[in-house]
CSV table of C-alpha atoms in Angstrom, one decimal:
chain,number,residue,atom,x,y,z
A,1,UNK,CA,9.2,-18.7,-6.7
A,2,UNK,CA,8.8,-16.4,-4.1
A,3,UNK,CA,6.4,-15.4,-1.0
A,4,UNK,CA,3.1,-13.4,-0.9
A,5,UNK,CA,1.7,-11.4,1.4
A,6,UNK,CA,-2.4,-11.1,1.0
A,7,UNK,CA,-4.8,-9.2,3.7
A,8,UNK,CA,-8.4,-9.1,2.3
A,9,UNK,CA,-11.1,-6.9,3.9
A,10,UNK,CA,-14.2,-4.7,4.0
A,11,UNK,CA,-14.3,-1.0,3.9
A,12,UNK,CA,-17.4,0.7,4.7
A,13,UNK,CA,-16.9,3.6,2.5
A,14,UNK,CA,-17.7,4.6,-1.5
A,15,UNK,CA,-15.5,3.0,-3.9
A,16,UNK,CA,-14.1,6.0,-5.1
A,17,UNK,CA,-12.5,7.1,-1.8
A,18,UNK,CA,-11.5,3.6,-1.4
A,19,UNK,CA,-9.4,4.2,-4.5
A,20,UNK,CA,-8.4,7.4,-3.6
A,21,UNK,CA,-6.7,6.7,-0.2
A,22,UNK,CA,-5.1,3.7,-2.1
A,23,UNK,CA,-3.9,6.0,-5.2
A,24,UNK,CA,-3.4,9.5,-4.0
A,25,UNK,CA,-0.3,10.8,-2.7
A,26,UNK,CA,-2.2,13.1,-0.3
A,27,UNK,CA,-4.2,10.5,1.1
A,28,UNK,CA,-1.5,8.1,1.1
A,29,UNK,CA,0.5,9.9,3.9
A,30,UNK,CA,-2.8,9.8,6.2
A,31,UNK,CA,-1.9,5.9,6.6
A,32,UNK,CA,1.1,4.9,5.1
A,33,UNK,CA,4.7,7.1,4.1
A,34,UNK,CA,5.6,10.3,5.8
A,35,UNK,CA,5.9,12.5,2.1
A,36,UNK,CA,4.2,10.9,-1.0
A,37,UNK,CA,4.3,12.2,-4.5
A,38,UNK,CA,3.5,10.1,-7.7
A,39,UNK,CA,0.9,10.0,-10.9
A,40,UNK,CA,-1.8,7.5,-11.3
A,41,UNK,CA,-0.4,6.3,-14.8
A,42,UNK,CA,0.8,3.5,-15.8
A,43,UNK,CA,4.9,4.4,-16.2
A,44,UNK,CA,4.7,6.8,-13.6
A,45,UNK,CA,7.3,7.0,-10.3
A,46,UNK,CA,5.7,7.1,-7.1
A,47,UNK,CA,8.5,8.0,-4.2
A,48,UNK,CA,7.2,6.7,-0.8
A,49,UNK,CA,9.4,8.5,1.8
A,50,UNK,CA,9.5,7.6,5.1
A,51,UNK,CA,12.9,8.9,6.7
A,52,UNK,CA,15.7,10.2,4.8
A,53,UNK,CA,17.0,6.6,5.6
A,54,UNK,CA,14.1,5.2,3.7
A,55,UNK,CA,13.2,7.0,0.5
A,56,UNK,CA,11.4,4.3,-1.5
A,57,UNK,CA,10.4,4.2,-5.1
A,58,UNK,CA,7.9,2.2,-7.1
A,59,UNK,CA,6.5,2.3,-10.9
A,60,UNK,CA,3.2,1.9,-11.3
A,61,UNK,CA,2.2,-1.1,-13.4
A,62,UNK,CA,-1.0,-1.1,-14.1
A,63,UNK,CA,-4.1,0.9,-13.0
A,64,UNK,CA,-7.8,1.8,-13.2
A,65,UNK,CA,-9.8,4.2,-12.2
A,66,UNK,CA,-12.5,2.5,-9.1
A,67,UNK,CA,-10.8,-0.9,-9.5
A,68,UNK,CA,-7.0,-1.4,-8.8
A,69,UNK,CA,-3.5,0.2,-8.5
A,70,UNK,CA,-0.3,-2.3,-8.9
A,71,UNK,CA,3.2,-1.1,-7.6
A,72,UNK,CA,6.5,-2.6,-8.8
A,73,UNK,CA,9.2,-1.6,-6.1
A,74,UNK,CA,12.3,-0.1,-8.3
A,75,UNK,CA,14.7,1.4,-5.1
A,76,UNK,CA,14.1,0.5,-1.2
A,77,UNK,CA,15.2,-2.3,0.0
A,78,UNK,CA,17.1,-5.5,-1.3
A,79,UNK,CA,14.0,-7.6,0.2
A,80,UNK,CA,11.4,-5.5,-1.4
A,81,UNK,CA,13.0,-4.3,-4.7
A,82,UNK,CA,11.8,-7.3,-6.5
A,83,UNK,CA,8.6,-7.4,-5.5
A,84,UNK,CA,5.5,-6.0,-6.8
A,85,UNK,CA,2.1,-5.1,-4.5
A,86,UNK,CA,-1.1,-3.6,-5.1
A,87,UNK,CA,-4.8,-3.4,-4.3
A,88,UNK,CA,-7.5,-5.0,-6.1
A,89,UNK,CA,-11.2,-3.3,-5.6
A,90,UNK,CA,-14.4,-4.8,-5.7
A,91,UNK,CA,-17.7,-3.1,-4.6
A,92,UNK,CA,-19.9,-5.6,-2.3
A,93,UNK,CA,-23.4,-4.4,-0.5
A,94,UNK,CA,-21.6,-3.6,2.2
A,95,UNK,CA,-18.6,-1.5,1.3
A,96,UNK,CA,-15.5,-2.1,-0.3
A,97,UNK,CA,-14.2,-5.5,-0.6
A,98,UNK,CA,-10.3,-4.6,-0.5
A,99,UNK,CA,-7.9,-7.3,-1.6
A,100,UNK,CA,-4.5,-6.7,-0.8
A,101,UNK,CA,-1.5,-8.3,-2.1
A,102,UNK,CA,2.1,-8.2,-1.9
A,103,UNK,CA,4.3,-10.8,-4.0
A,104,UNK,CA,7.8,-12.2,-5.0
A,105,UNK,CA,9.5,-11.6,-1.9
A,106,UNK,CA,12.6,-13.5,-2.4
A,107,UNK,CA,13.1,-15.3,1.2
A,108,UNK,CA,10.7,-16.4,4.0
A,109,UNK,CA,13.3,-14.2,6.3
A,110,UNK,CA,12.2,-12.0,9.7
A,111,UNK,CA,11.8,-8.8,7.1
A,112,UNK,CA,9.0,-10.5,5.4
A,113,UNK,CA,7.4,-11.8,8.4
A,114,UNK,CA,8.0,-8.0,10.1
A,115,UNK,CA,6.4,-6.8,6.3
A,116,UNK,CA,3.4,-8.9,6.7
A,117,UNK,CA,2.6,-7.5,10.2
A,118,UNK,CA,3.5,-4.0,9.3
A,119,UNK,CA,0.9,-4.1,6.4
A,120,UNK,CA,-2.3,-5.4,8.6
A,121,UNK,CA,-1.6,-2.6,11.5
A,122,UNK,CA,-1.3,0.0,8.1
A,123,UNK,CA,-4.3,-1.6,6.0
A,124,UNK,CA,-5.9,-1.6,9.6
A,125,UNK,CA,-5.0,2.3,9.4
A,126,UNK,CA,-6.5,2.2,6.3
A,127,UNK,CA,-9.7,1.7,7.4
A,128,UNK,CA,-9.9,3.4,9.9
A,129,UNK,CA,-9.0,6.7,8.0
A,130,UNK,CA,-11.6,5.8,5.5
A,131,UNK,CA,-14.4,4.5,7.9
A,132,UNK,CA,-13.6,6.8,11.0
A,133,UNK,CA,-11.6,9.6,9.6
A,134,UNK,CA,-9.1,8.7,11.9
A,135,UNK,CA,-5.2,9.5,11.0
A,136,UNK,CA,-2.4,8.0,13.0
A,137,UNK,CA,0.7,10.3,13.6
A,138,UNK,CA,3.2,8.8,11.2
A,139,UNK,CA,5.4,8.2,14.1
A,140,UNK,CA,2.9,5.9,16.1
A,141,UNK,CA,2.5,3.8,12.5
A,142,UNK,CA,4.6,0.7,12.5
């Protein structure tokens, strides 16, 4: 059995830009990776670049249009290449109830813990592109 990673929260924005900055490579890179490219469809490779150092890729598992998009990491990193992460959407009164999850890492190790942080400041980012149209310089993203 291995660890999880979960970060739920509210973004006060339509679900389908919600699911947009969650599922398209051009929004992507306004809060996460430095270079994105991918298809939403099930199958499909997703390459998540960051440096040249770390050029990541992930299949996509399963996905829906306004309601989730599931990764399965298949080249990064020995701690994240067996684990799987995605985002789960439901539409509340008040936005966009965003649940966030990130599972099967393999050891309860300093690279999980450092993963755990990384994704609240970057989820955090997240909002605050959607909410604020605010995008942080990929170099002042953690």
């Amino acid at each position: 059995m291995g660890y999880s990673i979960f970060h739920d929260f509210v973004v006060k924005d339509s679900l389908p830009n919600v699911y947009n900055a969650i599922s398209q490579p051009d929004h992507l890179v306004n809060w996460w990776p430095l270079r994105c490219t991918g298809k939403l469809k099930v199958g499909e490779t997703y390459n998540f670049n960051f440096t040249d150092e770390y050029n990541w890729f992930a299949t996509v598992k399963s996905c829906e249009l306004n309601d989730h998009i599931h990764f399965k990491m298949t080249k990064s990193d020995p701690d994240w290449d067996p684990t799987s992460f995605g985002f789960d959407l439901e539409e509340k009164d008040n936005g966009v109830l965003v649940k966030f999850w990130h599972k099967d890492w393999p050891e309860c190790n300093a690279h999980y813990k450092h993963s755990s942080f990384c994704w609240a400041l970057l989820l955090k980012g997240l909002k605050d592109y959607l909410e604020k149209g605010l995008i942080i310089p990929f170099e002042e993203r953690s």
